[in-house]
XYZ file of N, CA and C in Angstrom:
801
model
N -5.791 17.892 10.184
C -6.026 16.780 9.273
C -5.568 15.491 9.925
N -6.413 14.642 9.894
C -6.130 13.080 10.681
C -6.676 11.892 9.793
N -5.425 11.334 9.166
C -5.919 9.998 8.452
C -5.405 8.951 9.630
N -6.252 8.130 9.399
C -6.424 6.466 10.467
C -5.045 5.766 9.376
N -5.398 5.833 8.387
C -3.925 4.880 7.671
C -2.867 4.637 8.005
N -1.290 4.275 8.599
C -0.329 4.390 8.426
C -0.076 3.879 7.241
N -0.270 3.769 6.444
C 0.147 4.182 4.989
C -0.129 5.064 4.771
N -0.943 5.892 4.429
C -0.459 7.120 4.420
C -0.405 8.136 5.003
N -0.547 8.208 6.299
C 0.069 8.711 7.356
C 1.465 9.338 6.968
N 1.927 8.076 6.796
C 3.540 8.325 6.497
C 4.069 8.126 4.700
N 2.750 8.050 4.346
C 3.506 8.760 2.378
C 3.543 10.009 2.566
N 2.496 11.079 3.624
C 2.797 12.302 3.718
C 3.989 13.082 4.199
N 5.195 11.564 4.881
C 5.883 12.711 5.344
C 7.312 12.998 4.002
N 6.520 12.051 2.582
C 7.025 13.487 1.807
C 6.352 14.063 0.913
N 5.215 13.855 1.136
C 4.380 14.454 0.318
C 4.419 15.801 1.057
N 4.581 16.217 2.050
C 4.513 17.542 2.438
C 6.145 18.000 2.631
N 7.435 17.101 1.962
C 8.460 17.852 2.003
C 8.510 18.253 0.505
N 7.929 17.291 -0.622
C 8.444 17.559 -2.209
C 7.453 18.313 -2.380
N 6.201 18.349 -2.005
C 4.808 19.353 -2.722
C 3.862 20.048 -1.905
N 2.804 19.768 -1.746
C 1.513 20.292 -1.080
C 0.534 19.332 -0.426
N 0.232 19.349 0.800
C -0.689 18.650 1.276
C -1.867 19.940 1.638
N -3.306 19.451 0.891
C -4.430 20.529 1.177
C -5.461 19.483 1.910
N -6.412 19.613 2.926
C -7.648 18.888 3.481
C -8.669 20.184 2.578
N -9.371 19.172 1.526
C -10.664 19.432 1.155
C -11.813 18.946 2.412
N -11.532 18.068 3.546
C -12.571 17.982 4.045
C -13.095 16.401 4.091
N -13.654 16.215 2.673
C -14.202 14.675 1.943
C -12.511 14.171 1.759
N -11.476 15.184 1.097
C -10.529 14.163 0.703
C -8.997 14.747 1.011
N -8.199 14.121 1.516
C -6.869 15.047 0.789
C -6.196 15.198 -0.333
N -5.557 16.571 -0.647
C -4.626 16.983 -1.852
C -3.521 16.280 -1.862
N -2.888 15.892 -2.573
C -1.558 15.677 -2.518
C -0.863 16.452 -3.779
N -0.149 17.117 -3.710
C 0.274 16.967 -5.209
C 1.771 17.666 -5.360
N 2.480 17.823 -6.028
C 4.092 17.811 -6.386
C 4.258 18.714 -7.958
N 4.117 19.868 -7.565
C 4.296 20.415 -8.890
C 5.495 20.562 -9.372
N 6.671 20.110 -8.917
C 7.844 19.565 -9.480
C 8.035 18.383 -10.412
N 6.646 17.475 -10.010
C 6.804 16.118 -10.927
C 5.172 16.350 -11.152
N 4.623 16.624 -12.065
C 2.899 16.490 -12.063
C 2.513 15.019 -12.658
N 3.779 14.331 -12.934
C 3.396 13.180 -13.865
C 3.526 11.748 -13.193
N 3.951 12.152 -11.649
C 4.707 11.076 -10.698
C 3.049 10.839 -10.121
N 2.744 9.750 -10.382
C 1.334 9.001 -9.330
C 1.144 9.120 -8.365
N 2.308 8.991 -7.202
C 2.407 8.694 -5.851
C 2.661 9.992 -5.328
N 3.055 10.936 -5.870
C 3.171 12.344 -5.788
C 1.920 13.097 -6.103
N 0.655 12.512 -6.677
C -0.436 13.675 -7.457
C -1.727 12.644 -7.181
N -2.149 12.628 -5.980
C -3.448 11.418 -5.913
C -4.283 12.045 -5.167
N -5.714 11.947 -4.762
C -6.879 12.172 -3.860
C -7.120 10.928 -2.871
N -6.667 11.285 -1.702
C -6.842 10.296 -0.566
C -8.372 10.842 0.327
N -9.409 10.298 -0.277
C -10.639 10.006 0.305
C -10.878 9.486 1.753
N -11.603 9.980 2.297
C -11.986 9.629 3.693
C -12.638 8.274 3.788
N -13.336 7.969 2.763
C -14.199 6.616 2.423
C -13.940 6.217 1.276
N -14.392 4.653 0.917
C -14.154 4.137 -0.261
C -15.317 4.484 -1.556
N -15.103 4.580 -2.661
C -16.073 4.755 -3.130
C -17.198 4.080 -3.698
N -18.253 4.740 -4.018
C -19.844 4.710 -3.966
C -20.509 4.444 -5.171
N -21.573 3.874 -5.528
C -21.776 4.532 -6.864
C -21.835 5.970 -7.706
N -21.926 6.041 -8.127
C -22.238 7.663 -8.900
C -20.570 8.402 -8.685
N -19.779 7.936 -7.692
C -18.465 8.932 -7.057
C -18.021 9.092 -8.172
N -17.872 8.709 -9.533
C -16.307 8.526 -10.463
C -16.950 10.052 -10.988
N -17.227 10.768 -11.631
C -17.649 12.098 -12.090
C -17.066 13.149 -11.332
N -17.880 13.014 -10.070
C -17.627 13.949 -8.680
C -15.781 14.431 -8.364
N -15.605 13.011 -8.551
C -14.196 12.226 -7.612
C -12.932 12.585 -9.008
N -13.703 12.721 -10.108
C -12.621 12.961 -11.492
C -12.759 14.783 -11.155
N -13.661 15.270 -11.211
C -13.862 16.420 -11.470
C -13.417 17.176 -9.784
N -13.056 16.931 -9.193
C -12.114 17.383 -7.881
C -10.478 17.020 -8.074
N -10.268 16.223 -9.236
C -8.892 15.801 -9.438
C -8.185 16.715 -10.738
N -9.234 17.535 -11.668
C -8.702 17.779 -12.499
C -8.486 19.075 -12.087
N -9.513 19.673 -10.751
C -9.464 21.181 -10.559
C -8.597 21.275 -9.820
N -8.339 19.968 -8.478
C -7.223 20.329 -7.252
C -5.670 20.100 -7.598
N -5.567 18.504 -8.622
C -4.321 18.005 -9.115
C -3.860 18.795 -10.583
N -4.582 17.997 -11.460
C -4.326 18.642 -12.971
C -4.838 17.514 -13.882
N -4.868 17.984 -15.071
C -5.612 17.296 -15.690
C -4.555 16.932 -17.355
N -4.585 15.991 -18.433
C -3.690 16.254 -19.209
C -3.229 17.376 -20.335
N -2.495 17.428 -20.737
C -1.082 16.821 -20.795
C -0.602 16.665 -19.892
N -0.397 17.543 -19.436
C 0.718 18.048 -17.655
C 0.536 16.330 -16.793
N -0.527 16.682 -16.365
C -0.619 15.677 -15.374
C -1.924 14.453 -16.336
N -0.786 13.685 -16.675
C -2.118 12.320 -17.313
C -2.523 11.538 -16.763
N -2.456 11.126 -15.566
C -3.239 10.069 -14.757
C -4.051 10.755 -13.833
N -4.623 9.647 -12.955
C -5.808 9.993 -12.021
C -5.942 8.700 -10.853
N -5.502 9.699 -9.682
C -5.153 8.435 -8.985
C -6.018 8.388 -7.683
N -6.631 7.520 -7.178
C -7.683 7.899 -5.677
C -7.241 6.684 -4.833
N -7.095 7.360 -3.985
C -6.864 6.334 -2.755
C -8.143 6.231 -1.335
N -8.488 5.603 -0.363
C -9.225 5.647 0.636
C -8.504 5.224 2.423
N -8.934 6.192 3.127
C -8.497 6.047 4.452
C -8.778 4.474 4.855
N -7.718 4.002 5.381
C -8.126 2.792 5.895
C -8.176 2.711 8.082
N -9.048 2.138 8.594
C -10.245 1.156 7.795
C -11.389 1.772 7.280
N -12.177 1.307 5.988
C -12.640 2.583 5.304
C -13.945 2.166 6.199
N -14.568 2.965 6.104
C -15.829 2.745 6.096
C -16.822 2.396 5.757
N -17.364 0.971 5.288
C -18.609 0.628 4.117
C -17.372 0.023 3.511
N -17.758 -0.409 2.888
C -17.354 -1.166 1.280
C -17.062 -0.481 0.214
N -16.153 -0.799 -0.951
C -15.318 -0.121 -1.790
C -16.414 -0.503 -2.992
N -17.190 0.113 -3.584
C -17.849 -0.016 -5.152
C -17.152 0.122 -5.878
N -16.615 -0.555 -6.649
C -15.272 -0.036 -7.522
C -15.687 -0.777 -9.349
N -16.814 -1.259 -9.831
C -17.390 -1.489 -10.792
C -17.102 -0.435 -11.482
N -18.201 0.951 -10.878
C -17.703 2.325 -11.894
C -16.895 2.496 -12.738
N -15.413 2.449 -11.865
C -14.375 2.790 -11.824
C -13.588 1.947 -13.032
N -13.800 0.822 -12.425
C -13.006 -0.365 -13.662
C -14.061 0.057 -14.570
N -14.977 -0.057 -14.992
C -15.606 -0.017 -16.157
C -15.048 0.918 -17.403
N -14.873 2.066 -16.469
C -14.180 3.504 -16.815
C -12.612 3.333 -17.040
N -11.945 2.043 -16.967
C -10.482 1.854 -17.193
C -9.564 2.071 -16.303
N -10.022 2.250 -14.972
C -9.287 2.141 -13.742
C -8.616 1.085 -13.448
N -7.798 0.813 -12.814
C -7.175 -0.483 -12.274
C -6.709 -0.672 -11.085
N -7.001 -1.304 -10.392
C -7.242 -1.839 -9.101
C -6.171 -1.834 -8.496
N -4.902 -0.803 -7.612
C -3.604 -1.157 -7.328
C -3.728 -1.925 -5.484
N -3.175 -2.907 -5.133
C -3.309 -3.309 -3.871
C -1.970 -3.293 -3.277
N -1.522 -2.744 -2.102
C -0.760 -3.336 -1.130
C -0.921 -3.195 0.104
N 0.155 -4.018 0.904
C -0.270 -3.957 2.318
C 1.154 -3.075 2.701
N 0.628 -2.821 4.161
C 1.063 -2.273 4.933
C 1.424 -2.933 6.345
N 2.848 -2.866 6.331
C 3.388 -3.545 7.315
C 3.984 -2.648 8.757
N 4.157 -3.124 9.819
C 4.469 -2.091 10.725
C 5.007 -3.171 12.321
N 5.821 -2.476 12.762
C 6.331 -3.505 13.934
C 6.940 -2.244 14.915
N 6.831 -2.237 16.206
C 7.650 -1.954 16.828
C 9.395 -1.258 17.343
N 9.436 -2.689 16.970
C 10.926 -2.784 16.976
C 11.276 -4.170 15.892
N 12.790 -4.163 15.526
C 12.560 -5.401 14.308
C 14.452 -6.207 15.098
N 14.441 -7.640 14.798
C 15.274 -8.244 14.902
C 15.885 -8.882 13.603
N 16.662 -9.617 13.883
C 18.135 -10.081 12.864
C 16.982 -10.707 12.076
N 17.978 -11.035 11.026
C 16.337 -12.102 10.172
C 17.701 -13.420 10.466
N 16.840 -14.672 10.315
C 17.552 -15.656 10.618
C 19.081 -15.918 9.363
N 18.682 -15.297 8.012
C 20.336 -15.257 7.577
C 20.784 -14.177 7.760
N 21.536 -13.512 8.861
C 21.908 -12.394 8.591
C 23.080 -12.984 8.069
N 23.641 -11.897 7.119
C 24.631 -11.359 6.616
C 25.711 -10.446 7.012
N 26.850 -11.621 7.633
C 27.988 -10.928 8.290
C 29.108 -10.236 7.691
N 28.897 -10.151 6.441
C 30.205 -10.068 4.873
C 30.268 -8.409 5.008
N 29.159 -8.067 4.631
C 28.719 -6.721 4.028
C 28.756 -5.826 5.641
N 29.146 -4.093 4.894
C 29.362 -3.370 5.828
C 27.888 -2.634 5.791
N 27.013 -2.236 7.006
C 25.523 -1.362 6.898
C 25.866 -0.217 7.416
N 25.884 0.534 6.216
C 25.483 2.307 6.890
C 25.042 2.853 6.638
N 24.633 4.356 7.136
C 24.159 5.473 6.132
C 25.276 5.660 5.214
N 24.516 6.763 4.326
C 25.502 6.834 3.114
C 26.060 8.185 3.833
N 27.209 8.523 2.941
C 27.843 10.322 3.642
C 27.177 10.861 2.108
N 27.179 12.484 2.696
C 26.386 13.036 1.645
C 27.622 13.339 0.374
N 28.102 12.212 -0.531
C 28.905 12.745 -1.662
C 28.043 12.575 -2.849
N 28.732 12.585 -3.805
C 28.123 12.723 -5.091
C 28.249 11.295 -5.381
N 29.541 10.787 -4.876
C 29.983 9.526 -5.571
C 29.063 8.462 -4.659
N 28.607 8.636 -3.545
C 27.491 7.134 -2.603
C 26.389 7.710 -3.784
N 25.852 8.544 -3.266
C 24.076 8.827 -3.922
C 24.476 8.334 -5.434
N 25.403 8.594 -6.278
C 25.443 8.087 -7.495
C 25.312 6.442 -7.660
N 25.600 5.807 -6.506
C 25.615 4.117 -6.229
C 24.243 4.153 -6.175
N 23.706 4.862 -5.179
C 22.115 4.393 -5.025
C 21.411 4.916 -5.966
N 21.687 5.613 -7.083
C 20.884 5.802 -7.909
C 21.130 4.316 -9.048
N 22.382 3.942 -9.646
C 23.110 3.093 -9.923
C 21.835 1.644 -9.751
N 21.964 1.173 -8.444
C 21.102 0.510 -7.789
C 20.062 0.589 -7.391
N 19.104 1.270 -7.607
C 17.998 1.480 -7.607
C 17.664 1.474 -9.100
N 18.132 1.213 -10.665
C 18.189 1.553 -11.380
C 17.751 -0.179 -11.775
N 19.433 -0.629 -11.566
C 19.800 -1.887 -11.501
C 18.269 -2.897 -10.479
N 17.697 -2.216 -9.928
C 16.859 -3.364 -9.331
C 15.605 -3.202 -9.206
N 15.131 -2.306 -10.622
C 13.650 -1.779 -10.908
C 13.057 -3.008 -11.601
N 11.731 -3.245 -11.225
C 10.517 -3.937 -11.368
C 10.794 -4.630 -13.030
N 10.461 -5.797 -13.061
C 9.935 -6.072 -14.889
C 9.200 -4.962 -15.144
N 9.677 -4.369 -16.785
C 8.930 -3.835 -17.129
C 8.832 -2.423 -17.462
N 9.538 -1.740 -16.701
C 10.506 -0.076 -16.495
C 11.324 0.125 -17.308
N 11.064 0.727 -18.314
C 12.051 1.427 -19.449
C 13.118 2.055 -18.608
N 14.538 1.516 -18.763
C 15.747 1.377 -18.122
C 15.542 3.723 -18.146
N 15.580 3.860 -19.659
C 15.678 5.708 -19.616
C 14.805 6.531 -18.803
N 13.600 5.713 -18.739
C 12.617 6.580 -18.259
C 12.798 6.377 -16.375
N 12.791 5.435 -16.036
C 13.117 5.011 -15.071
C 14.236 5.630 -14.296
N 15.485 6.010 -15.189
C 16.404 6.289 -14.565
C 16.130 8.152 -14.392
N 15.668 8.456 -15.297
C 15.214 9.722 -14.820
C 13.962 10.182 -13.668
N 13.094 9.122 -13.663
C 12.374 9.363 -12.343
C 13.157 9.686 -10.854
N 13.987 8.170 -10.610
C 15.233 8.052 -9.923
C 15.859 9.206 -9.418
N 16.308 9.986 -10.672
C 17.427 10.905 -10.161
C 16.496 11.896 -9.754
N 15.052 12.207 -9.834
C 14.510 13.194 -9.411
C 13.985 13.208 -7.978
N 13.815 11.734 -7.892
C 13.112 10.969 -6.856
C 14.357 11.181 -5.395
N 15.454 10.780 -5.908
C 16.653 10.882 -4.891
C 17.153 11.918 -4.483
N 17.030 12.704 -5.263
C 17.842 14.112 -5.032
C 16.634 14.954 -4.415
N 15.421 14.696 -3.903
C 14.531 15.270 -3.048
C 14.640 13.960 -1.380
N 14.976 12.867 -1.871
C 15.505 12.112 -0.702
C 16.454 12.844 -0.030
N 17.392 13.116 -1.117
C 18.711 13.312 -0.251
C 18.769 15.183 0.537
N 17.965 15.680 -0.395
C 17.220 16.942 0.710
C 16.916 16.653 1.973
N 16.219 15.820 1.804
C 15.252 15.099 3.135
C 16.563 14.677 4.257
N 17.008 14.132 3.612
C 18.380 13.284 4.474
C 19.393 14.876 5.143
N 19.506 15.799 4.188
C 20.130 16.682 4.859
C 19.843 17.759 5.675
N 17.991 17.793 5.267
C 17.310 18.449 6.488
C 17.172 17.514 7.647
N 17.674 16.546 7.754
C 17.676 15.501 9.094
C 16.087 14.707 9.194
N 15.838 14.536 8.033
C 14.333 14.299 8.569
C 14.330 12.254 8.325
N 15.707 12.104 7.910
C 15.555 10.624 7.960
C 17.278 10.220 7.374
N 17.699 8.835 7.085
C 19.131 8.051 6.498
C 18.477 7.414 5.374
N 19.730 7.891 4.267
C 19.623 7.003 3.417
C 20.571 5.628 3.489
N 20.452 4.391 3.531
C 21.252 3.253 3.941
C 22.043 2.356 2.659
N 23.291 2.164 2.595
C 23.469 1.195 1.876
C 24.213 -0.290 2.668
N 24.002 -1.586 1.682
C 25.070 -2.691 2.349
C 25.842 -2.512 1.452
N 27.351 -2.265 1.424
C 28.580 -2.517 0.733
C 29.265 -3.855 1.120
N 29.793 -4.259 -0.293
C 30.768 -5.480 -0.463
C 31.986 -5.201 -1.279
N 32.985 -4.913 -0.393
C 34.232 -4.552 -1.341
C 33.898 -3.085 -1.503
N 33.412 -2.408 -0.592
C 33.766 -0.955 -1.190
C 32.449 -0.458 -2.329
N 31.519 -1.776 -2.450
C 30.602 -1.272 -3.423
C 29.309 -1.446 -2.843
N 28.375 -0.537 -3.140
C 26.823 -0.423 -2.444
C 25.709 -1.630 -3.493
N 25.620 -2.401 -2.926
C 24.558 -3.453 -3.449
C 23.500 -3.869 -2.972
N 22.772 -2.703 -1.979
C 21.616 -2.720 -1.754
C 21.379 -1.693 -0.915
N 20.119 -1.175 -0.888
C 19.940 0.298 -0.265
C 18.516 0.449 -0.378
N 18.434 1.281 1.099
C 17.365 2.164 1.303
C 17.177 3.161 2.276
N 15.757 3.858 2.180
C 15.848 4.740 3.327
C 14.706 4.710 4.098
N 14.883 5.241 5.343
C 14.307 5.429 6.576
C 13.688 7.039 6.926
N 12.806 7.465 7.111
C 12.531 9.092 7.544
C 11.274 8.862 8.556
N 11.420 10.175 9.072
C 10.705 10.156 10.239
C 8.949 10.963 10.108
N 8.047 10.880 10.854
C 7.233 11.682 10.333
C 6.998 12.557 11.819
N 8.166 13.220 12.375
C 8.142 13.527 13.567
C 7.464 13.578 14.664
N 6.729 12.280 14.856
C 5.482 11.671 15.804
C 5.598 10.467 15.836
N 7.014 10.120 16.357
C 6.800 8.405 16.469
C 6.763 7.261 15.440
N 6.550 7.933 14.077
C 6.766 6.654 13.170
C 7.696 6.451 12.427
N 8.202 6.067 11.749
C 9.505 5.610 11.004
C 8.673 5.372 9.281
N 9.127 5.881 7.895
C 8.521 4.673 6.840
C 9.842 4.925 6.233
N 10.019 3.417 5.664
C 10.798 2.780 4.860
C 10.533 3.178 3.342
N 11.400 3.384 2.601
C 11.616 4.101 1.025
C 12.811 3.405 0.323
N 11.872 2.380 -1.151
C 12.620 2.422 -2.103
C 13.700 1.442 -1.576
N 13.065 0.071 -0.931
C 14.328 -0.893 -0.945
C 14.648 -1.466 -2.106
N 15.717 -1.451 -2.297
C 16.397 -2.178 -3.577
C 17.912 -3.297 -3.302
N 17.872 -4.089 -4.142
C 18.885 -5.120 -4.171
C 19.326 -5.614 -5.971
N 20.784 -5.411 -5.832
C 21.372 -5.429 -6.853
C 20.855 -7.143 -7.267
N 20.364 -7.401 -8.542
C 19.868 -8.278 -8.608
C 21.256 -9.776 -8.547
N 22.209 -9.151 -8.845
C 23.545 -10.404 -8.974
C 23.930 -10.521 -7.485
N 23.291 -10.237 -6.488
C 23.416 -9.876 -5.241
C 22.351 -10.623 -4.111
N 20.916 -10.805 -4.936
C 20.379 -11.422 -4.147
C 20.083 -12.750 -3.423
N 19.237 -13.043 -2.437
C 19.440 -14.237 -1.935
C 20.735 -14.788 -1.309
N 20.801 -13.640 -0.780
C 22.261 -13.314 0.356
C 21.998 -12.862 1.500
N 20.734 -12.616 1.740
C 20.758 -12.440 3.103
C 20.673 -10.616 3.328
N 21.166 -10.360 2.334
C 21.508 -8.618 2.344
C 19.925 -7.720 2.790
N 18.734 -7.762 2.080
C 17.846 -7.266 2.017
C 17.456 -7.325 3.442
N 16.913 -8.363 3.864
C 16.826 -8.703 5.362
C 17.817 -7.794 6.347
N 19.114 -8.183 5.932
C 19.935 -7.772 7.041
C 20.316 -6.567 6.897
N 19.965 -5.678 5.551
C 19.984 -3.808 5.569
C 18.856 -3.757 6.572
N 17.268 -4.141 6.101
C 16.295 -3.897 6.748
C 16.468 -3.426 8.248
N 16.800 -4.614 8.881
C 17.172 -4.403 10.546
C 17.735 -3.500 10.726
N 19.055 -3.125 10.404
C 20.142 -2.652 10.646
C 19.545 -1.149 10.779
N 18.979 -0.791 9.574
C 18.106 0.813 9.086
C 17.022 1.062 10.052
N 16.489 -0.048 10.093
C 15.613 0.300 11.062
C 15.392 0.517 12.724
N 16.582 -0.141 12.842
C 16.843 -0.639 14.529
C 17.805 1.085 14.584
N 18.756 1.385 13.717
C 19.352 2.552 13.451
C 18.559 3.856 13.593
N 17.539 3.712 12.900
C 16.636 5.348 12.676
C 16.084 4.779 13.956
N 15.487 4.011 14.483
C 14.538 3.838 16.140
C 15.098 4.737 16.927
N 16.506 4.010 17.179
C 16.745 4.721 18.160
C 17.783 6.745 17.847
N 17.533 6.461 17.087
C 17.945 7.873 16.593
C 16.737 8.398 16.798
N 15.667 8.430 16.470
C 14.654 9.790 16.432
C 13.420 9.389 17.593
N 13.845 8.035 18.534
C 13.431 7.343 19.409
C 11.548 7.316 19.034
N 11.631 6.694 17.540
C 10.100 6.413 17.138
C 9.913 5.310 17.919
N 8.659 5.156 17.601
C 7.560 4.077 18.189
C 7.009 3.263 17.300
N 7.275 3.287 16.143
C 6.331 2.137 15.479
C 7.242 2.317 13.863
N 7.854 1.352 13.470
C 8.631 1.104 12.087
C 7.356 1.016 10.891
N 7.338 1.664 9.522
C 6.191 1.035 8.857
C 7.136 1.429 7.360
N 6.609 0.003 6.616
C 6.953 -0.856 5.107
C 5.837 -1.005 4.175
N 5.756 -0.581 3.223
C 4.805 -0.854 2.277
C 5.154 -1.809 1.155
N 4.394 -3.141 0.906
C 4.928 -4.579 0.371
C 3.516 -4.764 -0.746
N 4.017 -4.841 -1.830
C 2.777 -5.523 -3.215
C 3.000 -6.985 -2.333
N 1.403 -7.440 -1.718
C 1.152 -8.411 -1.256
C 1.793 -9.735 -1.952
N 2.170 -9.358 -2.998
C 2.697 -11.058 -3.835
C 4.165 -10.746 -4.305
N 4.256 -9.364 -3.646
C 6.091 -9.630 -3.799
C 7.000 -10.516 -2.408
N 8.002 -11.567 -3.307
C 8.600 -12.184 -1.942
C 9.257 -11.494 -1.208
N 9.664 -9.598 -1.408
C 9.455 -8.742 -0.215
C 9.134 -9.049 0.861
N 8.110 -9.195 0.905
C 7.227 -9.158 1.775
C 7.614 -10.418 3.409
N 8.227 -10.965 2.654
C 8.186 -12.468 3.460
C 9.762 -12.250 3.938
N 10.594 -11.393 3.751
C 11.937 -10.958 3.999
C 11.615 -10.008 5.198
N 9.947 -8.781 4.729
C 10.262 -8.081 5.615
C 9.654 -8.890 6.975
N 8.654 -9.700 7.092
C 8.164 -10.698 8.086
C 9.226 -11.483 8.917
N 10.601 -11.759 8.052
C 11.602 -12.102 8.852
C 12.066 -11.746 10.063
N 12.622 -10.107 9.570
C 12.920 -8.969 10.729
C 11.657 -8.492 11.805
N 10.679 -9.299 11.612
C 9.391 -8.807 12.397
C 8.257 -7.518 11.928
N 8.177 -7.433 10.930
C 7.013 -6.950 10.099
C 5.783 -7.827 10.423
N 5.021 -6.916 10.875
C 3.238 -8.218 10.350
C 2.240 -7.172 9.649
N 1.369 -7.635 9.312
C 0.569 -7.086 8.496
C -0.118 -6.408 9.553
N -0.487 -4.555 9.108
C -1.625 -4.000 10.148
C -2.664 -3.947 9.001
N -2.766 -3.512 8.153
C -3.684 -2.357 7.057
C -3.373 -3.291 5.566
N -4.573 -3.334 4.721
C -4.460 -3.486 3.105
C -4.684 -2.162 2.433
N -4.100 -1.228 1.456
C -4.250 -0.042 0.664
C -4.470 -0.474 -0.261
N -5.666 0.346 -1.128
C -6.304 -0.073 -1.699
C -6.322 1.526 -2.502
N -5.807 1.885 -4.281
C -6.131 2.992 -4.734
C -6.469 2.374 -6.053
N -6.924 3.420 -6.875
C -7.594 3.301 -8.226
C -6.929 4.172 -8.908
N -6.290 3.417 -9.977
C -4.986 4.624 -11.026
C -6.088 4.020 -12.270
N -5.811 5.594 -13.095
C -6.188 5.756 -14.706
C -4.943 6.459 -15.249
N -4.187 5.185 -15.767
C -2.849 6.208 -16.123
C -2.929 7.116 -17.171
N -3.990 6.923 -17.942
C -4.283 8.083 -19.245
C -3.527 7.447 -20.265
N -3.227 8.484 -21.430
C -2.987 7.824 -22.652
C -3.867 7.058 -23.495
């Protein structure tokens, strides 16, 4: 199986530690029967963008390979990038789809961002109960407008505690910056054992930001996992209009790829 994406190239390297990766051929499986309700865990990554007539075809391969509701209520399709042809996506919206976009960032190697932040200590975390409880803490503390604080926090703890698997099968670091002994921003790094690096789940304590911290974990994690698993190419996934994005451009991010999927969250 060979997708052109590094996006998802490297969403697979946990999509094949938390669930199942299958090649239908036209598309790949993804799916996580631990979470059937997680999006990014249960989607059809298409070889091409879609066509007219696809939404029938393209639903009815999602309800037999993924699941269909209660269990699993959304419906999510993604396309290899660079696709091939043009994306018809009228169908789709018509049908109550919604258009999710981001880019995909990727560099080499990455440098200081011009504020680094000399205050704060950067490390991996050690595997206790009491760090991972910070980064759940903070990752909690620095979810999107809009995320029901309960529901949210239970994704989190399901979401991390298959990270922190990951972290103890060696397949990547989870990172925090501490101030005073306390973790106020964090993320992680894993490998897809071929040279690439992807970045997971940066977060910043919001009474914290515009310190320089985000930037200066970034480097630190990344320049860290490089030369640990001696990859070749760092890659970040940024909602084009988050000021993310322009933090990760600091440390030397540029844009390779735009991702482009179609969610029907159901309900």
């Amino acid at each position: 199986m060979h997708l052109a994406s590094l996006g998802y190239r490297t969403d697979l390297i946990f999509a094949r530690f938390r669930g199942r990766v299958t090649d239908l051929g036209e598309a790949v499986v993804v799916t996580n029967p631990h979470s059937p309700a997680h999006y990014f865990g249960n989607l059809l990554i298409f070889r091409g963008p879609p066509q007219p007539g696809d939404l029938p075809h393209w639903e009815e391969l999602f309800a037999r390979h993924i699941g269909q509701p209660p269990i699993t209520p959304h419906r999510l399709f993604g396309w290899d990038v660079p696709a091939r042809g043009n994306a018809d996506l009228e169908e789709f919206l018509k049908a109550g789809y919604h258009l999710e976009e981001n880019v995909v960032m990727a560099a080499p190697s990455l440098h200081a961002p011009p504020h680094l932040n000399t205050h704060a200590e950067y490390r991996s975390l050690t595997d206790t109960d009491e760090e991972w409880a910070q980064a759940l803490e903070n990752q909690v503390a620095s979810r999107e407008d809009g995320h029901d604080e309960q529901r949210y926090r239970r994704f989190k703890e399901t979401q991390l505690r298959g990270l922190r698997e990951m972290c103890r099968a060696g397949l990547g670091f989870w990172y925090g910056a501490f101030l005073d002994g306390r973790l106020v921003a964090d993320l992680g790094v894993f490998s897809d054992g071929e040279g690439l690096l992807r970045y997971q789940s940066v977060g910043t304590d919001p009474g914290y930001r515009r310190q320089g911290l985000c930037g200066s974990l970034t480097f630190f994690a990344g320049e860290h996992a490089r030369a640990h698993f001696g990859a070749e190419q760092l890659v970040i996934v940024a909602d084009d209009h988050d000021v993310a994005k322009r933090v990760y451009a600091s440390v030397g991010f540029g844009d390779v790829e735009r991702q482009q999927l179609l969610l029907h969250a159901g309900g």
